[in-house]
Short mmCIF file of C-alpha atoms and ligand atoms in Angstrom, two decimals:
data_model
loop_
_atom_site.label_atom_id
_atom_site.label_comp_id
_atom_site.label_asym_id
_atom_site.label_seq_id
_atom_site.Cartn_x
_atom_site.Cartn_y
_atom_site.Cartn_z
CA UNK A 5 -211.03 -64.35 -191.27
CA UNK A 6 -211.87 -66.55 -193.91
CA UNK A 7 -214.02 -70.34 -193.33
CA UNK A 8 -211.18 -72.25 -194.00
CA UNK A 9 -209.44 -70.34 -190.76
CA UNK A 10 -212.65 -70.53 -188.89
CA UNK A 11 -212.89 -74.49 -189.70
CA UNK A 12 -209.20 -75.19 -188.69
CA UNK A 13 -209.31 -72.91 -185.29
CA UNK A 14 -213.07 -74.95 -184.67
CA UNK A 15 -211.22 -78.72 -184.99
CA UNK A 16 -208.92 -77.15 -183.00
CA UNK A 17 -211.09 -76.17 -180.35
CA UNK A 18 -212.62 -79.63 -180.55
CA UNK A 19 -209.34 -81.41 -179.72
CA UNK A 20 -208.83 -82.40 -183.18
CA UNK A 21 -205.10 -82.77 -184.04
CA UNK A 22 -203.48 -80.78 -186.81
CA UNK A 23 -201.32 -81.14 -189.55
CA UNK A 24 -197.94 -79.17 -190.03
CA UNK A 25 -199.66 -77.54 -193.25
CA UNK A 26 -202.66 -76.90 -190.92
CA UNK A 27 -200.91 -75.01 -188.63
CA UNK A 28 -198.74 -73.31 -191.23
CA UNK A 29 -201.79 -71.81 -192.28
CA UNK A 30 -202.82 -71.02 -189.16
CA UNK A 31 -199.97 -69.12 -188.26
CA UNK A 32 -199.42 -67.35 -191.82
CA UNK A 33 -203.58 -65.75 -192.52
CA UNK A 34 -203.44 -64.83 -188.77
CA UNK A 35 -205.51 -61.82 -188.63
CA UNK A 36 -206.83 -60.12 -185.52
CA UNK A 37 -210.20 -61.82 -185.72
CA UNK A 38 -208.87 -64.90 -185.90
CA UNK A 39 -206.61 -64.16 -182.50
CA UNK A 40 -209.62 -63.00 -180.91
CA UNK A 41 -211.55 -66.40 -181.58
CA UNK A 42 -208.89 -68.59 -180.44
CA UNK A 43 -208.30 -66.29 -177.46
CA UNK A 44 -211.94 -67.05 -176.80
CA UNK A 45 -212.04 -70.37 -177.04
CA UNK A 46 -208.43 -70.89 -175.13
CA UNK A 47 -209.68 -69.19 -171.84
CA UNK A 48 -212.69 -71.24 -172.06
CA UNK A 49 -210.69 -74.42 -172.26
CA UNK A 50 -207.73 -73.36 -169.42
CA UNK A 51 -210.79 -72.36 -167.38
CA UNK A 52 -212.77 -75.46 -167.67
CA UNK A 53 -209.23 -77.24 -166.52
CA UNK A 54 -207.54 -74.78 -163.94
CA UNK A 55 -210.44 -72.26 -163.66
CA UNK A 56 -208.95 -68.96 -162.34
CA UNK A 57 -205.96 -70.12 -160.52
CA UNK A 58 -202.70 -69.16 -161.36
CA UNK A 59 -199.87 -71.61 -160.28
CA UNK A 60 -196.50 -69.94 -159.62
CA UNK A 61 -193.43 -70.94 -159.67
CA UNK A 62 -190.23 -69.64 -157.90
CA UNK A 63 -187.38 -68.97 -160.24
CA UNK A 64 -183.59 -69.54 -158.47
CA UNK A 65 -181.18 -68.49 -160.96
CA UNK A 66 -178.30 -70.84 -159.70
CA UNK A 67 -175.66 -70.42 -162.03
CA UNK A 68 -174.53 -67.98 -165.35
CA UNK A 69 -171.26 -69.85 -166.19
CA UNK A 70 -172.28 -71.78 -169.04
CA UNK A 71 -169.86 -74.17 -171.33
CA UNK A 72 -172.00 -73.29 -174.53
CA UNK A 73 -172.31 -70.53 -176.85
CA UNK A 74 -175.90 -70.27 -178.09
CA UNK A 75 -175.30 -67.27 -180.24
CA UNK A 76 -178.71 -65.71 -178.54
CA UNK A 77 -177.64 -66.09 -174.81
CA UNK A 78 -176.78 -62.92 -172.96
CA UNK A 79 -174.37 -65.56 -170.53
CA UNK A 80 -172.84 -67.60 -173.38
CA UNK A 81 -169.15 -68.57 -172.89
CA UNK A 82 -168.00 -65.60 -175.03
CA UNK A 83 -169.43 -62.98 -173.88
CA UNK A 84 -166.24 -61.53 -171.74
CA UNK A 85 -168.79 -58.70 -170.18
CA UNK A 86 -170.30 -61.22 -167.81
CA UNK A 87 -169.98 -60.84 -163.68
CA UNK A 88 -170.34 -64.83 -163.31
CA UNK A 89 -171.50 -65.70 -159.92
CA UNK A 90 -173.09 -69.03 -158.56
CA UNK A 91 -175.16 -69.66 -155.61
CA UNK A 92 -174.28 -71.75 -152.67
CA UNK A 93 -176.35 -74.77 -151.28
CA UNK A 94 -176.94 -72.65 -148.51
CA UNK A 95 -177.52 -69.14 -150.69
CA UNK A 96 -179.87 -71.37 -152.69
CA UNK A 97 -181.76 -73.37 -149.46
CA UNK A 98 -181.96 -69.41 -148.32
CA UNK A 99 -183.92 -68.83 -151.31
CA UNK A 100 -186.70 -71.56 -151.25
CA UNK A 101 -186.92 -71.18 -147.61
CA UNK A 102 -187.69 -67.20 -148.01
CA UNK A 103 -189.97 -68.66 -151.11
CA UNK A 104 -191.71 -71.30 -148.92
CA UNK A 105 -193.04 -68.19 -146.92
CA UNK A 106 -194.32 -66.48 -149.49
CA UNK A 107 -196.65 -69.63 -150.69
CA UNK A 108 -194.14 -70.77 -153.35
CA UNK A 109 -194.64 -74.83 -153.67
CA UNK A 110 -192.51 -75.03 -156.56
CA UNK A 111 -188.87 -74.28 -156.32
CA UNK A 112 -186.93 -74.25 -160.22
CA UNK A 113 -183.61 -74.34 -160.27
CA UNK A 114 -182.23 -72.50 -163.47
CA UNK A 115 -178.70 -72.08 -164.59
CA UNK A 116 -175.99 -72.45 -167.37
CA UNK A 117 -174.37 -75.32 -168.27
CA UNK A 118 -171.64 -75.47 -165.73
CA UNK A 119 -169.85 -78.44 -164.27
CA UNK A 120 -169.57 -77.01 -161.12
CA UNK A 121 -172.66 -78.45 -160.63
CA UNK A 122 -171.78 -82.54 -160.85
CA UNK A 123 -174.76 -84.62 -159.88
CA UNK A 124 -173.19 -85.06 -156.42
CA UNK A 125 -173.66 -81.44 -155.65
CA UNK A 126 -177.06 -80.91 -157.31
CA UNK A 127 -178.05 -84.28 -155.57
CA UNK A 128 -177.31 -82.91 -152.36
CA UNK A 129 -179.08 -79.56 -153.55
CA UNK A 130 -182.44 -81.74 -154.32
CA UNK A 131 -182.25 -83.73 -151.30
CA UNK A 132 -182.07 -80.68 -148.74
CA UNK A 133 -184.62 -78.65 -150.31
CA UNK A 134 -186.82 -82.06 -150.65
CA UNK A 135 -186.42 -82.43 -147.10
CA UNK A 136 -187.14 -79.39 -146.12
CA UNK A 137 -189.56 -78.57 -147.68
CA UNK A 138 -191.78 -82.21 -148.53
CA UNK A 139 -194.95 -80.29 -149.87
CA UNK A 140 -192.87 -78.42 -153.13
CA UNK A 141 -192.03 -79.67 -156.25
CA UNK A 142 -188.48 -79.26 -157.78
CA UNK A 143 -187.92 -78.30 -161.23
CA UNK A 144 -184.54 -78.49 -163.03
CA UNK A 145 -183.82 -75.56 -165.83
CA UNK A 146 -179.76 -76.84 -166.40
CA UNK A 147 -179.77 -77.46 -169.74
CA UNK A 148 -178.29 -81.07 -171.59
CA UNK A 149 -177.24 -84.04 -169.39
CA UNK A 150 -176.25 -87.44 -169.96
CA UNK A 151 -179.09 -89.87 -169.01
CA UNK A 152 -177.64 -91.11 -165.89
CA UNK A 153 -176.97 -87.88 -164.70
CA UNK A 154 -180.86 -86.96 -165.37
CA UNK A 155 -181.68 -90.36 -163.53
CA UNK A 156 -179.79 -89.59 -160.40
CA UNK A 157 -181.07 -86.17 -160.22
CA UNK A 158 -184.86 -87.68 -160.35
CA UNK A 159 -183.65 -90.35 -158.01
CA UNK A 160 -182.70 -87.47 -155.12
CA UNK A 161 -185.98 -86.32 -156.07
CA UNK A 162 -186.45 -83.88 -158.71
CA UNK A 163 -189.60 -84.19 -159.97
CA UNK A 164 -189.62 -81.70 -163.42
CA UNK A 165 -186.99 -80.86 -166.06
CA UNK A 166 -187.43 -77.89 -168.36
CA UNK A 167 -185.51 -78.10 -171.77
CA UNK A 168 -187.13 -76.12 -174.37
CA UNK A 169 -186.06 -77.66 -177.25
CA UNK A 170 -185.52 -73.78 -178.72
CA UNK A 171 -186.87 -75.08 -182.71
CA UNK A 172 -188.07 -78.36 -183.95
CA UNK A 173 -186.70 -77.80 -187.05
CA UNK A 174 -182.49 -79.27 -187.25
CA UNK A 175 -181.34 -76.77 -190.03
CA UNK A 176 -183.04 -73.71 -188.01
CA UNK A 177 -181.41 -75.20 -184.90
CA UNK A 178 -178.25 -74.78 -186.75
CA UNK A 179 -178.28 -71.36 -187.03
CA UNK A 180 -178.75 -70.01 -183.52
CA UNK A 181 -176.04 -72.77 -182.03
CA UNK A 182 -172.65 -73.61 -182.58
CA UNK A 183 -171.83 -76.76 -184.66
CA UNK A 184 -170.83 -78.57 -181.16
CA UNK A 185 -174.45 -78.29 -180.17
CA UNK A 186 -176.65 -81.11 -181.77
CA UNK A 187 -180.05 -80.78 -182.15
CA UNK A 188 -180.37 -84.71 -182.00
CA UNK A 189 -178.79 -84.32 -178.92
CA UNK A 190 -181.30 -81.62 -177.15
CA UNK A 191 -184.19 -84.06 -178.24
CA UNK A 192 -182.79 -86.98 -177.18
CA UNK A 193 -182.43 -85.34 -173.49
CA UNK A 194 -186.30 -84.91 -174.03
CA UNK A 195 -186.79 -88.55 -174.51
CA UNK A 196 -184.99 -89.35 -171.86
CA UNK A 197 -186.52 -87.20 -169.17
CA UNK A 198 -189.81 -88.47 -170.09
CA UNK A 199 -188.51 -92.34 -170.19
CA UNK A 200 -187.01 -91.39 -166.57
CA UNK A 201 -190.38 -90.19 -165.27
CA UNK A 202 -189.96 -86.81 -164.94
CA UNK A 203 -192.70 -84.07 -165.72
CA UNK A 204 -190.85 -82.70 -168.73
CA UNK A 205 -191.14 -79.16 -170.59
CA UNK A 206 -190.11 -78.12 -174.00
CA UNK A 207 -190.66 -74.75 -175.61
CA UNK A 208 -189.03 -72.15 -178.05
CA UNK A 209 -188.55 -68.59 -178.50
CA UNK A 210 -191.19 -66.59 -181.02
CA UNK A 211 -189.53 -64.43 -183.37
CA UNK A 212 -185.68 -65.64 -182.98
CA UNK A 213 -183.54 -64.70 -185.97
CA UNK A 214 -184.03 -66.75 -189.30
CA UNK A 215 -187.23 -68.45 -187.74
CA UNK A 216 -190.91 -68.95 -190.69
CA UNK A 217 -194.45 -69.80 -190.47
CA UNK A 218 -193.03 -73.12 -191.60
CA UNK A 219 -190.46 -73.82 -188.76
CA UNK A 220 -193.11 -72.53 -186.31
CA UNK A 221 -195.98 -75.40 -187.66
CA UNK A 222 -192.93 -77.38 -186.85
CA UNK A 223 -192.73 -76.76 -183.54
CA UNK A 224 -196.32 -76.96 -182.80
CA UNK A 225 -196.78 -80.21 -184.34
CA UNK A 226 -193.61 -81.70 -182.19
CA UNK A 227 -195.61 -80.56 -179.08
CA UNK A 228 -198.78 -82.18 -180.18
CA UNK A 229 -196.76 -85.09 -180.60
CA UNK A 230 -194.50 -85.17 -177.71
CA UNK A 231 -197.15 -83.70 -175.62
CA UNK A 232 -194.90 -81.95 -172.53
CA UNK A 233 -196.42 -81.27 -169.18
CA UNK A 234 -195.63 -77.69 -169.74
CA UNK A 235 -194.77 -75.72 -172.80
CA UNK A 236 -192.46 -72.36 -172.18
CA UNK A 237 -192.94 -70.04 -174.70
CA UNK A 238 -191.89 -66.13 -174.93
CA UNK A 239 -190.44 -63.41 -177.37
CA UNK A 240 -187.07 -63.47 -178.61
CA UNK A 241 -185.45 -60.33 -177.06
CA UNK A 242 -182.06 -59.45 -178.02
CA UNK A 243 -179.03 -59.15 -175.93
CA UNK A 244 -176.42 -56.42 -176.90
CA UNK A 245 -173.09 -58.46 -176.78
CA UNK A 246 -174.58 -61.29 -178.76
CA UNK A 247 -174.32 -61.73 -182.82
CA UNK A 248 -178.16 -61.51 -182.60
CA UNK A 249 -177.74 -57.79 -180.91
CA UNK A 250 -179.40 -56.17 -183.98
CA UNK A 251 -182.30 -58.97 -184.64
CA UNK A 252 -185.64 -57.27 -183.86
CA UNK A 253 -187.62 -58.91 -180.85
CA UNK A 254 -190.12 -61.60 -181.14
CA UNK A 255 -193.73 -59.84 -181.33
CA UNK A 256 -195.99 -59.93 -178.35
CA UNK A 257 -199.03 -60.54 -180.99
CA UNK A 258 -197.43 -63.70 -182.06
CA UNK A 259 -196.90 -64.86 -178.71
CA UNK A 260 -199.66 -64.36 -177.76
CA UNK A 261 -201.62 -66.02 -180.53
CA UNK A 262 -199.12 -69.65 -180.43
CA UNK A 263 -199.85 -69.24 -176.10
CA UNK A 264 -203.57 -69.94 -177.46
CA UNK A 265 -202.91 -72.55 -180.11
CA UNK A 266 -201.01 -74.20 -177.61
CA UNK A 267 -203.77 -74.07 -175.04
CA UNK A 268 -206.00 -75.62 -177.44
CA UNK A 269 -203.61 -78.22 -178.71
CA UNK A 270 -203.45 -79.37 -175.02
CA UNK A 271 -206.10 -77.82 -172.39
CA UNK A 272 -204.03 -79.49 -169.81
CA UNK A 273 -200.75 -78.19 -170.82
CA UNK A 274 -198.94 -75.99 -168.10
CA UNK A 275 -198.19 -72.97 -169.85
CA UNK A 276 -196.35 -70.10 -168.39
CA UNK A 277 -196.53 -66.14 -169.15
CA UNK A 278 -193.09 -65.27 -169.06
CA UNK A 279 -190.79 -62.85 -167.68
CA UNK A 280 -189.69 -62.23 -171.09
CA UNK A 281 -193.42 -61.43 -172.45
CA UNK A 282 -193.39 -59.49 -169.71
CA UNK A 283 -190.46 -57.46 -170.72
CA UNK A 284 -191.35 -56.35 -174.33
CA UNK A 285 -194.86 -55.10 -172.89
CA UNK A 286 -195.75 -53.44 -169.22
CA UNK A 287 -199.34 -55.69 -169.37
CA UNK A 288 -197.28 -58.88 -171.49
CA UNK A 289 -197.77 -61.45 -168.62
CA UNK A 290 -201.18 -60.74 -167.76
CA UNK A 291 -202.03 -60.58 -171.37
CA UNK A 292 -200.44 -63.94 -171.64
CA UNK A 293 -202.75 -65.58 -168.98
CA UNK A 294 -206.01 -63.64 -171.01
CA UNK A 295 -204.91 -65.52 -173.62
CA UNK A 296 -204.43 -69.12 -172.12
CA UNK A 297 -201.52 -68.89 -170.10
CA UNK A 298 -201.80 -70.52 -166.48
CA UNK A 299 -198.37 -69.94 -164.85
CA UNK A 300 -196.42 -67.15 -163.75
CA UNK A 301 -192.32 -67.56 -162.60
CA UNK A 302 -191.38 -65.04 -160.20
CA UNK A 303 -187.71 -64.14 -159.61
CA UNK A 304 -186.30 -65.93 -155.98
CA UNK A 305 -182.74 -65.35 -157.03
CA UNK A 306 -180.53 -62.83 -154.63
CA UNK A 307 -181.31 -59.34 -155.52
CA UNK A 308 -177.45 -58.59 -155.78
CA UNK A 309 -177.03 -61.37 -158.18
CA UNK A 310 -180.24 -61.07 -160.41
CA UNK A 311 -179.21 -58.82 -162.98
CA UNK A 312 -176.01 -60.94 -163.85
CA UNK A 313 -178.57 -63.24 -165.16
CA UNK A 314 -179.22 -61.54 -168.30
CA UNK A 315 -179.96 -63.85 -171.21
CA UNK A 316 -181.08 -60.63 -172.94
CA UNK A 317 -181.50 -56.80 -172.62
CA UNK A 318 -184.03 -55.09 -170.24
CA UNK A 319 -185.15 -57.83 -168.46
CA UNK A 320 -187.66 -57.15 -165.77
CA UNK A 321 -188.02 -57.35 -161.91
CA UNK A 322 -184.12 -57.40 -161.28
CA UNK A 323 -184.49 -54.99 -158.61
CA UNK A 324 -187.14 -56.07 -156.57
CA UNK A 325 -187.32 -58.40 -153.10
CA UNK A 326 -188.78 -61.76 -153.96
CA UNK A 327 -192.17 -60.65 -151.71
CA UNK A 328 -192.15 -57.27 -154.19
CA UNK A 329 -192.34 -59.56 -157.01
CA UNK A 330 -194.46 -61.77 -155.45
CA UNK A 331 -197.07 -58.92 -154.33
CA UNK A 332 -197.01 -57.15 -157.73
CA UNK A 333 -197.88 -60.92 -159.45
CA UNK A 334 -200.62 -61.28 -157.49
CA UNK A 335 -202.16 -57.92 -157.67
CA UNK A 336 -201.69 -57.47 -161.27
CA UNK A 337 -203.38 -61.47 -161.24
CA UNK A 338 -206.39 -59.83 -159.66
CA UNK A 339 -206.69 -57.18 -161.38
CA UNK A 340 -207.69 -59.44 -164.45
CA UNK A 341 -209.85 -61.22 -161.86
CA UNK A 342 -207.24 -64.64 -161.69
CA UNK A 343 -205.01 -65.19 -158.37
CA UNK A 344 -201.68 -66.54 -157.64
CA UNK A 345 -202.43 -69.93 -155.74
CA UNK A 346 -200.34 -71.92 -152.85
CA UNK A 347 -200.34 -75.31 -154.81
CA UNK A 348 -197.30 -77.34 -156.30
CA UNK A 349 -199.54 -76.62 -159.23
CA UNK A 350 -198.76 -80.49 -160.86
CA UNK A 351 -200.21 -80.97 -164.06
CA UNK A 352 -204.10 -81.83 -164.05
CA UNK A 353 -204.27 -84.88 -166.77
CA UNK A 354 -206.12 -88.00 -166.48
CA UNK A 355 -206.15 -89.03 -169.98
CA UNK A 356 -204.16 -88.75 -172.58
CA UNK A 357 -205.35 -87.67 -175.78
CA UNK A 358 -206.36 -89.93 -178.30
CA UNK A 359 -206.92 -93.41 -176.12
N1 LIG B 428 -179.13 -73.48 -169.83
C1 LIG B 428 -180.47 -73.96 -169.66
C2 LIG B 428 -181.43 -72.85 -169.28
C3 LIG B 428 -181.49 -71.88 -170.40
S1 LIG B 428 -182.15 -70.33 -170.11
C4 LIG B 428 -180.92 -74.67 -170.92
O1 LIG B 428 -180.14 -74.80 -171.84
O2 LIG B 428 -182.05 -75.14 -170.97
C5 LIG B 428 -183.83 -70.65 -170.49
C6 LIG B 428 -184.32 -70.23 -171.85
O3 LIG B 428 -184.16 -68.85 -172.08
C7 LIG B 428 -183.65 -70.84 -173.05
O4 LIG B 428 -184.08 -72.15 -173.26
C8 LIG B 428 -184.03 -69.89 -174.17
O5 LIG B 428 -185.16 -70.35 -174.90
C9 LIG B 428 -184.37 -68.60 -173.42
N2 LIG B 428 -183.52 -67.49 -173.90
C10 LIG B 428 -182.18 -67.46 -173.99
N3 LIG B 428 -181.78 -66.32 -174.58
C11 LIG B 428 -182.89 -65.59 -174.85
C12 LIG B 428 -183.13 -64.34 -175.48
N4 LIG B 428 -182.13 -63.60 -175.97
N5 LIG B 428 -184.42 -63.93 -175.58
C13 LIG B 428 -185.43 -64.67 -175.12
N6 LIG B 428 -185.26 -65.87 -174.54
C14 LIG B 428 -184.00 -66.34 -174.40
#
């Protein structure tokens, strides 16, 4: 590692903000010294935050009908080889309540885009599971709304959306969507959620087709502008009845090293180790939280419906009970000396940088 790394993963570590060019050249003399150091100095910073607790959050996979054709979604509207299913009130209710039990305080609610799902059904959807259960949070994972519809969905209750924004640069956003999709449009839902109150979360995929160094700098300087509540990161992984079928995965080295830039960027940041990180390595997720990571999402979905839910190939854990899953988190937690905690797991932030 040369000094001029060293210096710019020091300011870093010092809560100094970076330029695009700074993190360009961050990400492009990366060397495995210089993933080591800010692997160091991102566990120190989670730890001084969250220490060793691990929040978790249960993952209900509600829907895979989707009206869009993101050209690297396993359940985009073209892809004819799709069993669509969607879950109930009740199958989903059945879920959280089976997840309550297990010490889940944080239900997310994940799906497609698809209309099935007005805002008088999801409202309803919020309000029971708010009412039942008064000590979770509820996170939203349904991709673009209009604003009203966001602000009657926070008005039932919902207290997080998750909208990664998949690349902060337009011309690379271009590429992986169809020209009906508008970038504009996916960051304008981001402003929106955050105007509306919500605990909001942006992210993007490491290693998707046609992504640079340069578009990645991008990205991290949006975050350290926008600053999200939580950041979702993890691998591209390619689905076979995509365009993208033959685009290699995203790298877990490179995940790994933008989970602990993004650690640093924002100590407080809630950053999960995903089920995708954990599919392109057996150790991914817990490798993930040794390098900054402080969330894990296990799978609550119904086992009989979880492998329909395949945004790409080999994903992980679609066989298992939710309690399997749930066990298997927490041992593999403690066997890197973290644990899984029972905790709505909000975001720990009294001020915000730079006042
Ligand atoms: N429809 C919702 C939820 C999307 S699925 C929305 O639009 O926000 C959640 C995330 O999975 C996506 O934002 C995307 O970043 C990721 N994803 C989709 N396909 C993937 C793939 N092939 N490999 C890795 N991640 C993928």
């Amino acid at each position: 590692m040369n000094a001029a790394l060293r210096e710019l993963i020091d300011a870093l570590s010092r809560g100094e903000a970076l330029t695009e060019a700074a993190f360009e050249a961050l990400i492009e003399r990366r060397d495995a010294e210089a993933a080591a150091l800010l692997r160091r100095y991102a566990v120190k910073a989670r730890k001084a935050v969250y220490g060793e607790a691990v929040y978790t959050r249960g993952l209900i996979e509600i829907s895979n009908h989707c009206k869009n054709d993101c050209l690297y979604c396993g359940i985009r509207r073209s892809n004819a080889n799709v069993k669509r299913y969607r879950l109930t009130q009740a199958e989903i209710i059945a879920c959280a309540e089976e997840g309550h039990a297990l010490g889940f305080r944080t239900f997310v609610l994940q799906g497609g885009e698809d209309a099935w799902y007005t805002d008088e059904r999801l409202c309803a959807i919020i309000h029971a599971l708010k009412s039942r259960f008064p000590d979770s949070a509820v996170t939203l994972s349904l991709g673009e709304r209009g604003r009203a519809s966001f602000q009657r969905l926070y008005d039932a209750g919902a207290d997080r959306y998750l909208l990664r924004h998949e690349t902060a640069d337009p011309e690379h956003y271009a590429r992986l969507h169809p020209p009906e999709m508008r970038f504009e449009h996916r960051m304008r839902c981001l402003h929106d959620l955050r105007e509306i109150g919500y605990q909001v979360g942006c992210g993007f995929m490491v290693g998707s087709p046609f992504q640079t160094a340069k578009q990645l700098a991008k990205d991290l300087a949006f975050i350290q502008a926008f600053r999200p509540e939580m950041c979702g990161i993890g691998p591209f992984i390619p689905h076979s009845d995509t365009p993208f079928r033959d685009c290699a995965a995203g790298t877990l080295k490179l995940t790994l090293y933008l989970l602990s830039i993004l650690r640093l960027i924002d100590p407080t940041v809630l950053l999960p180790a995903t089920t995708a990180l954990g599919t392109i390595h057996p150790g991914g997720r817990e490798l993930g939280i040794e390098a900054g990571a402080n969330v894990v999402m296990p799978n609550l979905s119904p086992v009989a419906v979880r492998k329909d839910y395949a945004l790409y190939d080999n994903k992980i854990c679609t066989g298992e009970e939710s309690a399997q899953c749930r066990h298997c988190l927490d041992a593999r937690m403690r066997s890197i000396g973290y644990h899984l905690t029972v905790d709505r797991g909000d975001v720990k932030r009294t001020t915000i940088k730079g006042e």
